[in-house]
């Protein structure tokens, strides 16, 4: 188990370095470009297989205990250690990251975005995977920061070099926002480490903030929370996200929504809740307020983009929907209750699966039509995908109803548990305030259903014979698209029908985390 986890973290970096080397003569295939793309698929497949093996070897009877741990001294002067391990909170995120990275590599093998060298593309994809996997597996604050920052450069170049229109401006906005948040976050992490005498996240969580004064906790939560909120993204620190998604290539949008946003919310759960509980209790009502505003704001922005005549870009619409969905995650965390935090973790996974699928589908639509502009797609009567490309239309309708939280699919449980957590927040928090947030969140679910059903009506329905932007022969789902999308559909159904698979992992770990490691 130790070897497996270390291999999962090291393999992407080794694979990235190998991708930049010339392909061996016997492995070039039709061209060197095909060889390096096949290399990306192979490396991510091996990492996914190792992650599945790690999951099978995980002791599901004790998910609250860190397993597959490695603890080696690294920088003795600062008491920084290479401390690795997974529990029921981090394992699902690790597995989802490995899955989405493999599906993106597979999709890119057949549909590589226009840009420079495929070698650089594959290497950046693997470095991005290494950073995200490490974020969910490290148990030292400074290592967490290094892993957290490791993803910025590859994502910047994926947007700036392989993106669409306005890609340079979007890439700069992404890097400046996230770097500024990270600088502030580093100050908070250093404050905790220097005041407590250790950067070890397990020891700090067990101490439960007893070594930190209330003032120190407040300062740490403020500093670290800003950095995490930018990455999540929380309203009003979200403005980089729509531009980044709109400009990014399809696989960049999938990884940005499916994995990178989860790093921020994971930091709230793994660092702030157990290490600075007093500071979190002070800021929880404000976090809940920002989350509730984000839920409604994201939904209203999507409604505006979905309306006829507003020239709404579908990729931009899905990006704004992420602001609303991540608002539910933040609301669950703000309740500081097992119900709310479990809901947040469930919603994290559900959002990764469903929104990743949505960005795959919108990318496929853009490839076929040459645009993601909703008015251009819909024409006078609607894009009529049900008639022109029925399987593609069915996948899009499925992803939309999953995203709006239809019971029986993964999107339902996380949002419901987050609202239940707000109904009865942790002791010391204002119940009237959180009841208000719950009511606002409930309104957000109605608005979400509204804009997603409008999108389905305008894109999937209509007259197949009417004039539209569709080419004369609109291809339906291709074999590689079916292979990349079907696992996300299956997992969305599985998590919706059998939520205990995920909640059975997270709940014991959350109970222990909120109790300061004492239960």
Coordinates of C-alpha atoms in Angstrom, one line a residue:
X1 CA 0.0 0.0 0.0
X2 CA 2.8 2.4 0.8
X3 CA 4.5 1.6 -2.5
X4 CA 1.3 2.0 -4.4
X5 CA 0.6 5.5 -3.1
X6 CA 4.2 6.5 -3.7
X7 CA 4.0 5.1 -7.2
X8 CA 0.8 6.9 -7.9
X9 CA 2.4 10.2 -7.0
X10 CA 5.7 9.6 -8.8
X11 CA 4.5 8.0 -12.0
X12 CA 3.0 11.1 -13.6
X13 CA 6.2 13.0 -13.1
X14 CA 8.3 10.2 -14.6
X15 CA 5.8 9.9 -17.4
X16 CA 6.0 13.7 -18.1
X17 CA 9.8 13.5 -18.3
X18 CA 9.6 10.5 -20.6
X19 CA 7.0 12.2 -22.9
X20 CA 9.6 14.9 -23.8
X21 CA 12.1 12.3 -24.9
X22 CA 12.2 10.9 -28.5
X23 CA 10.0 7.9 -29.0
X24 CA 11.8 4.6 -29.4
X25 CA 11.8 3.5 -33.1
X26 CA 9.6 0.4 -32.5
X27 CA 7.0 2.4 -30.6
X28 CA 6.4 5.4 -33.0
X29 CA 3.4 3.9 -34.7
X30 CA 2.2 6.1 -37.6
X31 CA 4.0 9.1 -36.3
X32 CA 5.9 10.5 -33.2
X33 CA 2.8 12.5 -32.4
X34 CA 0.7 9.4 -32.1
X35 CA 3.4 7.7 -30.0
X36 CA 3.4 10.5 -27.4
X37 CA -0.4 10.6 -27.2
X38 CA -0.4 6.8 -26.7
X39 CA 2.2 7.3 -24.0
X40 CA -0.1 9.7 -22.2
X41 CA -3.0 7.1 -22.4
X42 CA -0.7 4.3 -21.1
X43 CA 0.7 6.3 -18.2
X44 CA -2.7 7.5 -17.0
X45 CA -4.1 4.0 -17.4
X46 CA -1.4 2.6 -15.2
X47 CA -2.0 5.3 -12.6
X48 CA -5.7 4.6 -12.7
X49 CA -5.1 0.8 -12.3
X50 CA -2.8 1.5 -9.3
X51 CA -5.5 3.8 -7.8
X52 CA -8.1 1.1 -8.2
X53 CA -5.7 -1.4 -6.5
X54 CA -5.1 1.1 -3.7
X55 CA -8.9 1.4 -3.3
X56 CA -9.3 -2.4 -3.2
X57 CA -6.5 -2.8 -0.6
X58 CA -7.9 0.1 1.5
X59 CA -9.3 -1.2 4.9
X60 CA -12.9 -0.1 4.5
X61 CA -13.7 -1.0 8.1
X62 CA -11.5 1.8 9.4
X63 CA -11.8 4.6 6.9
X64 CA -11.1 7.2 9.6
X65 CA -7.5 5.9 9.9
X66 CA -4.8 7.1 7.6
X67 CA -3.5 4.2 5.5
X68 CA -0.6 3.6 3.1
X69 CA 1.3 6.1 5.1
X70 CA 4.9 7.2 4.5
X71 CA 6.7 9.5 7.0
X72 CA 10.2 10.6 6.2
X73 CA 12.1 13.6 7.5
X74 CA 12.8 16.1 4.7
X75 CA 13.8 19.5 6.0
X76 CA 14.9 19.0 9.6
X77 CA 15.5 22.7 10.4
X78 CA 11.8 23.5 9.7
X79 CA 10.5 20.1 10.9
X80 CA 9.1 19.4 7.4
X81 CA 8.4 15.8 6.6
X82 CA 7.5 13.8 3.5
X83 CA 4.3 12.6 5.1
X84 CA 1.8 10.8 2.9
X85 CA -1.4 8.9 3.6
X86 CA -5.1 8.5 2.6
X87 CA -8.3 8.2 4.5
X88 CA -12.0 8.1 3.6
X89 CA -12.0 11.8 2.8
X90 CA -9.1 11.8 0.3
X91 CA -9.4 8.3 -1.3
X92 CA -12.5 9.2 -3.4
X93 CA -10.9 12.4 -4.6
X94 CA -7.7 10.5 -5.5
X95 CA -9.6 7.9 -7.5
X96 CA -11.7 10.5 -9.3
X97 CA -8.5 12.5 -10.3
X98 CA -6.9 9.3 -11.7
X99 CA -10.1 8.5 -13.6
X100 CA -10.7 12.0 -15.1
X101 CA -7.0 12.2 -16.1
X102 CA -7.2 8.9 -17.9
X103 CA -10.4 9.8 -19.7
X104 CA -8.9 13.2 -20.8
X105 CA -5.8 11.4 -22.1
X106 CA -8.0 8.9 -24.0
X107 CA -10.1 11.7 -25.5
X108 CA -7.1 13.7 -26.5
X109 CA -5.6 10.7 -28.3
X110 CA -8.4 10.9 -30.8
X111 CA -9.3 14.7 -30.6
X112 CA -6.1 16.6 -29.8
X113 CA -6.8 20.4 -29.4
X114 CA -5.1 22.7 -31.9
X115 CA -1.8 24.0 -30.5
X116 CA 1.9 23.4 -30.3
X117 CA 3.8 20.1 -29.8
X118 CA 1.8 17.1 -28.6
X119 CA 4.8 16.3 -26.4
X120 CA 4.4 19.4 -24.4
X121 CA 0.6 18.8 -24.2
X122 CA 1.0 15.3 -22.7
X123 CA 3.8 16.4 -20.4
X124 CA 1.7 19.3 -19.0
X125 CA -1.3 17.0 -18.6
X126 CA 0.8 14.5 -16.5
X127 CA 2.4 17.3 -14.4
X128 CA -1.1 18.6 -13.7
X129 CA -2.2 15.1 -12.6
X130 CA 0.8 14.8 -10.3
X131 CA 0.0 18.0 -8.6
X132 CA -3.6 17.2 -8.0
X133 CA -2.9 13.6 -6.8
X134 CA -0.3 14.9 -4.4
X135 CA -2.7 17.6 -3.0
X136 CA -5.0 14.8 -1.8
X137 CA -2.3 12.6 -0.4
X138 CA 0.2 14.8 1.4
X139 CA -0.1 15.3 5.2
X140 CA 2.3 18.2 5.7
X141 CA 1.2 21.8 5.3
X142 CA 4.2 22.9 3.3
X143 CA 4.0 19.9 1.0
X144 CA 0.3 20.7 0.6
X145 CA 1.2 24.2 -0.5
X146 CA 3.8 22.9 -3.0
X147 CA 1.4 20.4 -4.5
X148 CA -1.4 23.1 -4.5
X149 CA 0.9 25.4 -6.5
X150 CA 2.2 22.7 -8.8
X151 CA -0.9 22.7 -10.9
X152 CA -0.9 26.4 -11.8
X153 CA 1.8 26.4 -14.4
X154 CA 0.5 23.4 -16.5
X155 CA -3.0 24.7 -16.4
X156 CA -1.8 28.2 -17.4
X157 CA 0.0 26.8 -20.5
X158 CA -2.9 24.4 -21.4
X159 CA -5.2 27.5 -21.6
X160 CA -2.7 29.9 -23.1
X161 CA -1.3 27.6 -25.8
X162 CA -4.2 25.1 -26.6
X163 CA -7.2 27.3 -25.8
X164 CA -9.6 29.2 -27.9
X165 CA -10.4 32.9 -28.4
X166 CA -9.1 35.3 -25.7
X167 CA -6.9 32.5 -24.3
X168 CA -4.0 34.7 -23.4
X169 CA -6.1 37.1 -21.3
X170 CA -8.0 34.2 -19.6
X171 CA -4.7 32.4 -18.8
X172 CA -3.2 35.6 -17.3
X173 CA -6.4 36.2 -15.2
X174 CA -6.3 32.6 -14.0
X175 CA -2.6 32.7 -12.9
X176 CA -2.8 36.2 -11.3
X177 CA -5.9 35.4 -9.2
X178 CA -4.6 32.0 -8.0
X179 CA -1.1 33.2 -7.3
X180 CA -2.3 36.1 -5.3
X181 CA -4.5 33.8 -3.3
X182 CA -1.7 31.4 -2.8
X183 CA 0.7 34.0 -1.4
X184 CA -1.8 34.9 1.2
X185 CA -2.5 31.2 2.0
X186 CA 1.2 30.6 2.5
X187 CA 1.4 33.2 5.2
X188 CA -1.5 31.5 7.0
X189 CA 0.2 28.1 6.7
X190 CA 3.5 29.5 8.0
X191 CA 1.7 31.1 10.9
X192 CA 0.2 27.8 12.0
X193 CA 3.5 25.9 11.6
X194 CA 5.6 28.5 13.5
X195 CA 3.1 29.0 16.3
X196 CA 2.4 25.3 16.9
X197 CA 6.0 24.0 16.2
X198 CA 5.0 21.5 13.5
X199 CA 3.6 21.4 9.9
X200 CA 2.3 17.9 10.3
X201 CA -1.4 17.9 9.5
X202 CA -2.2 14.8 11.5
X203 CA -0.6 16.1 14.7
X204 CA -2.2 19.5 14.2
X205 CA -5.7 17.9 13.6
X206 CA -5.3 15.8 16.8
X207 CA -4.4 18.8 18.8
X208 CA -7.6 20.5 17.4
X209 CA -6.2 24.0 17.8
X210 CA -5.4 23.8 21.5
X211 CA -1.9 25.2 20.9
X212 CA -3.1 28.1 18.9
X213 CA -4.7 31.2 20.4
X214 CA -8.0 32.4 19.1
X215 CA -6.4 35.4 17.4
X216 CA -3.9 33.2 15.7
X217 CA -6.7 30.9 14.5
X218 CA -8.7 33.9 13.1
X219 CA -5.7 35.2 11.2
X220 CA -4.9 31.7 9.9
X221 CA -8.5 31.1 8.7
X222 CA -8.6 34.5 7.0
X223 CA -5.3 34.0 5.2
X224 CA -5.7 30.3 4.2
X225 CA -9.4 30.7 3.5
X226 CA -8.8 33.5 0.9
X227 CA -6.4 31.3 -1.0
X228 CA -8.7 28.3 -0.8
X229 CA -11.7 30.4 -1.7
X230 CA -10.1 31.7 -4.9
X231 CA -9.4 28.1 -6.1
X232 CA -12.9 26.8 -5.1
X233 CA -14.1 29.5 -6.4
X234 CA -16.2 31.3 -3.9
X235 CA -18.2 34.4 -4.8
X236 CA -17.0 37.2 -5.2
X237 CA -13.5 35.7 -6.0
X238 CA -14.9 33.7 -8.9
X239 CA -14.4 36.1 -11.8
X240 CA -11.4 34.2 -13.3
X241 CA -13.4 31.0 -13.7
X242 CA -15.8 31.8 -16.6
X243 CA -13.0 33.3 -18.7
X244 CA -10.7 30.3 -18.0
X245 CA -13.4 27.7 -18.9
X246 CA -14.5 29.6 -22.0
X247 CA -11.0 29.8 -23.4
X248 CA -9.7 26.4 -22.2
X249 CA -9.6 23.3 -24.5
X250 CA -12.2 20.6 -23.7
X251 CA -9.9 18.5 -21.5
X252 CA -8.6 21.6 -19.7
X253 CA -12.2 22.5 -18.8
X254 CA -12.9 18.9 -17.6
X255 CA -9.8 18.9 -15.3
X256 CA -10.3 22.4 -14.1
X257 CA -14.0 21.7 -13.1
X258 CA -13.6 18.1 -12.1
X259 CA -10.4 18.2 -10.1
X260 CA -8.8 21.7 -9.6
X261 CA -11.8 23.3 -7.9
X262 CA -11.9 20.4 -5.4
X263 CA -8.5 21.3 -4.1
X264 CA -9.9 24.4 -2.5
X265 CA -12.8 22.8 -0.8
X266 CA -10.6 19.8 0.3
X267 CA -8.3 22.4 2.0
X268 CA -11.2 23.8 4.0
X269 CA -12.1 20.3 5.2
X270 CA -8.6 18.9 5.8
X271 CA -6.9 22.0 7.2
X272 CA -9.2 24.6 8.6
X273 CA -12.0 22.5 10.2
X274 CA -9.8 20.3 12.4
X275 CA -6.7 22.6 12.9
X276 CA -8.4 26.0 13.5
X277 CA -11.9 25.1 14.8
X278 CA -12.3 28.3 16.8
X279 CA -11.4 30.5 13.9
X280 CA -13.7 28.5 11.6
X281 CA -16.6 29.0 14.0
X282 CA -16.0 32.8 13.9
X283 CA -16.0 32.9 10.1
X284 CA -18.6 30.1 9.4
X285 CA -21.6 32.5 9.2
X286 CA -19.8 34.7 6.7
X287 CA -18.7 31.6 4.7
X288 CA -22.3 30.4 4.7
X289 CA -23.5 33.9 3.5
X290 CA -21.0 34.0 0.6
X291 CA -21.9 30.4 -0.3
X292 CA -25.7 31.2 -0.4
X293 CA -25.0 34.3 -2.5
X294 CA -22.9 32.3 -4.8
X295 CA -25.6 29.7 -5.3
X296 CA -28.2 32.3 -6.4
X297 CA -25.7 34.4 -8.3
X298 CA -24.4 31.5 -10.4
X299 CA -27.9 30.4 -11.2
X300 CA -29.1 33.9 -12.2
X301 CA -26.0 34.3 -14.4
X302 CA -26.8 31.0 -16.1
X303 CA -30.5 32.0 -16.6
X304 CA -29.3 35.2 -18.3
X305 CA -27.0 33.3 -20.6
X306 CA -29.6 30.7 -21.4
X307 CA -32.2 33.2 -22.5
X308 CA -32.8 33.7 -26.2
X309 CA -31.0 36.6 -27.8
X310 CA -28.3 37.0 -25.1
X311 CA -25.6 35.2 -27.1
X312 CA -24.8 32.9 -24.2
X313 CA -21.8 30.7 -24.6
X314 CA -22.5 27.1 -23.3
X315 CA -19.1 26.7 -21.9
X316 CA -19.4 29.9 -20.0
X317 CA -22.9 28.9 -18.8
X318 CA -21.5 25.6 -17.4
X319 CA -18.7 27.6 -15.7
X320 CA -21.2 29.8 -13.9
X321 CA -23.1 26.7 -12.9
X322 CA -20.0 25.5 -11.1
X323 CA -20.1 28.7 -9.0
X324 CA -23.5 27.7 -7.8
X325 CA -22.8 24.0 -7.3
X326 CA -19.6 24.8 -5.3
X327 CA -21.7 27.2 -3.2
X328 CA -23.5 24.1 -1.9
X329 CA -20.2 22.5 -1.0
X330 CA -19.1 25.6 0.9
X331 CA -22.5 25.8 2.7
X332 CA -22.1 22.3 3.9
X333 CA -18.6 23.0 5.2
X334 CA -19.8 26.2 6.9
X335 CA -22.4 24.3 9.0
X336 CA -19.4 22.5 10.7
X337 CA -21.7 19.4 11.2
X338 CA -21.1 15.8 10.1
X339 CA -24.2 16.0 7.9
X340 CA -23.1 19.2 6.2
X341 CA -19.5 18.2 5.7
X342 CA -20.4 14.8 4.4
X343 CA -22.8 16.5 2.0
X344 CA -20.0 18.8 0.9
X345 CA -17.7 15.9 0.2
X346 CA -20.4 14.0 -1.7
X347 CA -21.3 17.1 -3.7
X348 CA -17.5 17.5 -4.5
X349 CA -17.4 14.1 -6.2
X350 CA -20.8 14.5 -7.9
X351 CA -19.8 17.8 -9.3
X352 CA -16.6 16.4 -10.7
X353 CA -18.4 13.5 -12.4
X354 CA -21.3 15.5 -13.8
X355 CA -19.6 18.8 -14.7
X356 CA -16.7 16.9 -16.3
X357 CA -19.3 15.1 -18.4
X358 CA -21.0 18.4 -19.3
X359 CA -17.7 19.9 -20.5
X360 CA -17.0 16.9 -22.6
X361 CA -20.4 17.2 -24.2
X362 CA -20.2 20.9 -24.8
X363 CA -16.7 20.4 -26.3
X364 CA -18.2 17.8 -28.7
X365 CA -21.0 20.2 -29.7
X366 CA -18.4 23.0 -30.3
X367 CA -16.4 20.6 -32.5
X368 CA -19.5 19.7 -34.6
X369 CA -21.0 23.2 -34.9
X370 CA -17.8 25.3 -34.8
X371 CA -19.3 27.4 -31.9
X372 CA -20.7 27.1 -28.4
X373 CA -22.9 30.1 -28.8
X374 CA -26.4 29.0 -27.7
X375 CA -28.3 31.3 -30.0
X376 CA -26.3 30.1 -33.0
X377 CA -26.7 26.5 -32.0
X378 CA -30.5 26.8 -31.4
X379 CA -31.4 28.8 -34.5
X380 CA -35.0 29.7 -34.8
X381 CA -36.6 26.5 -33.4
X382 CA -33.8 24.7 -31.5
X383 CA -30.7 22.7 -32.3
X384 CA -32.8 19.5 -32.4
X385 CA -30.1 17.1 -31.2
X386 CA -32.8 14.5 -30.5
X387 CA -33.5 14.4 -34.2
X388 CA -30.0 15.1 -35.6
X389 CA -27.8 13.2 -33.2
X390 CA -30.1 11.3 -30.8
X391 CA -27.4 9.6 -28.7
X392 CA -25.5 12.9 -28.2
X393 CA -28.8 14.6 -27.2
X394 CA -29.6 11.8 -24.8
X395 CA -26.2 12.2 -23.1
X396 CA -26.7 15.9 -22.8
X397 CA -30.2 15.6 -21.3
X398 CA -28.9 13.0 -18.8
X399 CA -26.0 15.3 -17.7
X400 CA -28.4 18.2 -17.4
X401 CA -30.9 16.4 -15.2
X402 CA -28.1 15.0 -13.1
X403 CA -26.7 18.5 -12.6
X404 CA -30.0 19.9 -11.5
X405 CA -30.1 17.3 -8.7
X406 CA -32.7 14.8 -9.9
X407 CA -33.3 12.2 -7.1
X408 CA -31.6 8.9 -8.0
X409 CA -28.6 10.6 -9.5
X410 CA -25.4 11.7 -7.8
X411 CA -26.2 15.5 -7.9
X412 CA -29.1 15.0 -5.5
X413 CA -27.5 13.7 -2.3
X414 CA -24.7 16.3 -1.7
X415 CA -27.0 19.3 -2.1
X416 CA -29.7 17.7 0.1
X417 CA -27.3 16.9 2.9
X418 CA -25.7 20.4 2.7
X419 CA -29.2 21.9 3.1
X420 CA -30.0 19.5 6.0
X421 CA -26.7 20.6 7.7
X422 CA -27.8 24.2 7.4
X423 CA -31.1 23.3 9.0
X424 CA -29.3 22.3 12.2
X425 CA -25.8 23.9 12.2
X426 CA -23.1 23.2 14.8
X427 CA -23.5 24.5 18.4
X428 CA -22.5 28.1 18.7
X429 CA -23.6 29.1 15.2
X430 CA -26.7 31.2 14.5
X431 CA -29.5 28.9 13.5
X432 CA -31.7 31.7 12.1
X433 CA -28.9 32.8 9.8
X434 CA -28.3 29.2 8.5
X435 CA -32.1 28.7 8.1
X436 CA -32.0 31.7 5.8
X437 CA -29.0 30.2 3.9
X438 CA -31.0 27.0 3.6
X439 CA -34.0 28.8 2.1
X440 CA -31.7 30.7 -0.3
X441 CA -30.1 27.4 -1.3
X442 CA -33.5 25.8 -1.9
X443 CA -34.3 28.7 -4.2
X444 CA -31.1 28.1 -6.0
X445 CA -32.1 24.5 -6.7
X446 CA -35.2 25.8 -8.5
X447 CA -33.2 28.3 -10.5
X448 CA -30.8 25.6 -11.4
X449 CA -33.6 23.4 -12.7
X450 CA -34.9 26.4 -14.7
X451 CA -31.7 27.2 -16.7
X452 CA -30.8 23.6 -17.3
X453 CA -34.2 22.7 -18.7
X454 CA -34.0 25.8 -20.9
X455 CA -30.7 24.6 -22.2
X456 CA -32.1 21.1 -22.9
X457 CA -35.2 22.6 -24.6
X458 CA -33.1 24.9 -26.9
X459 CA -30.3 22.4 -27.7
X460 CA -32.0 19.0 -27.8
X461 CA -35.5 19.9 -29.1
X462 CA -36.6 21.7 -32.2
X463 CA -37.3 21.0 -35.9
X464 CA -34.5 18.8 -37.4
X465 CA -35.3 20.2 -40.8
X466 CA -35.2 23.9 -39.9
X467 CA -32.2 26.0 -40.8
X468 CA -29.5 26.1 -38.1
X469 CA -25.8 26.2 -37.6
X470 CA -25.7 22.4 -37.8
X471 CA -23.9 20.9 -40.8
X472 CA -25.9 18.9 -43.3
X473 CA -24.7 15.6 -41.7
X474 CA -24.2 16.0 -38.0
X475 CA -22.2 13.0 -36.6
X476 CA -23.6 11.3 -33.5
X477 CA -21.4 10.0 -30.7
X478 CA -18.1 8.5 -31.9
X479 CA -16.6 5.4 -30.3
X480 CA -13.9 7.3 -28.4
X481 CA -16.4 9.7 -27.1
X482 CA -18.6 6.9 -25.9
X483 CA -15.6 5.3 -24.2
X484 CA -14.6 8.6 -22.4
X485 CA -18.2 9.5 -21.3
X486 CA -19.8 6.2 -20.3
X487 CA -17.7 5.7 -17.0
X488 CA -18.9 9.2 -15.8
X489 CA -22.6 8.3 -16.6
X490 CA -22.3 4.9 -14.8
X491 CA -20.7 6.4 -11.7
X492 CA -23.3 9.2 -11.6
X493 CA -26.0 6.6 -11.6
X494 CA -24.2 4.3 -9.1
X495 CA -23.5 7.2 -6.6
X496 CA -27.2 8.3 -6.9
X497 CA -28.7 4.9 -6.3
X498 CA -26.2 3.7 -3.8
X499 CA -24.9 6.8 -1.8
X500 CA -23.7 4.6 1.0
X501 CA -20.7 3.6 -1.1
X502 CA -19.3 7.1 -0.7
X503 CA -20.8 8.1 2.6
X504 CA -19.6 4.9 4.2
X505 CA -16.0 6.1 3.5
X506 CA -16.4 9.8 4.4
X507 CA -18.6 9.7 7.5
X508 CA -16.3 8.0 10.0
X509 CA -13.4 10.2 8.8
X510 CA -15.5 13.3 9.1
X511 CA -16.7 12.3 12.6
X512 CA -13.1 11.9 13.7
X513 CA -12.0 15.1 12.0
X514 CA -14.6 17.2 13.7
X515 CA -13.9 15.6 17.0
X516 CA -10.2 16.5 16.8
X517 CA -9.0 13.0 16.1
X518 CA -10.5 11.7 19.4
X519 CA -13.2 9.4 18.0

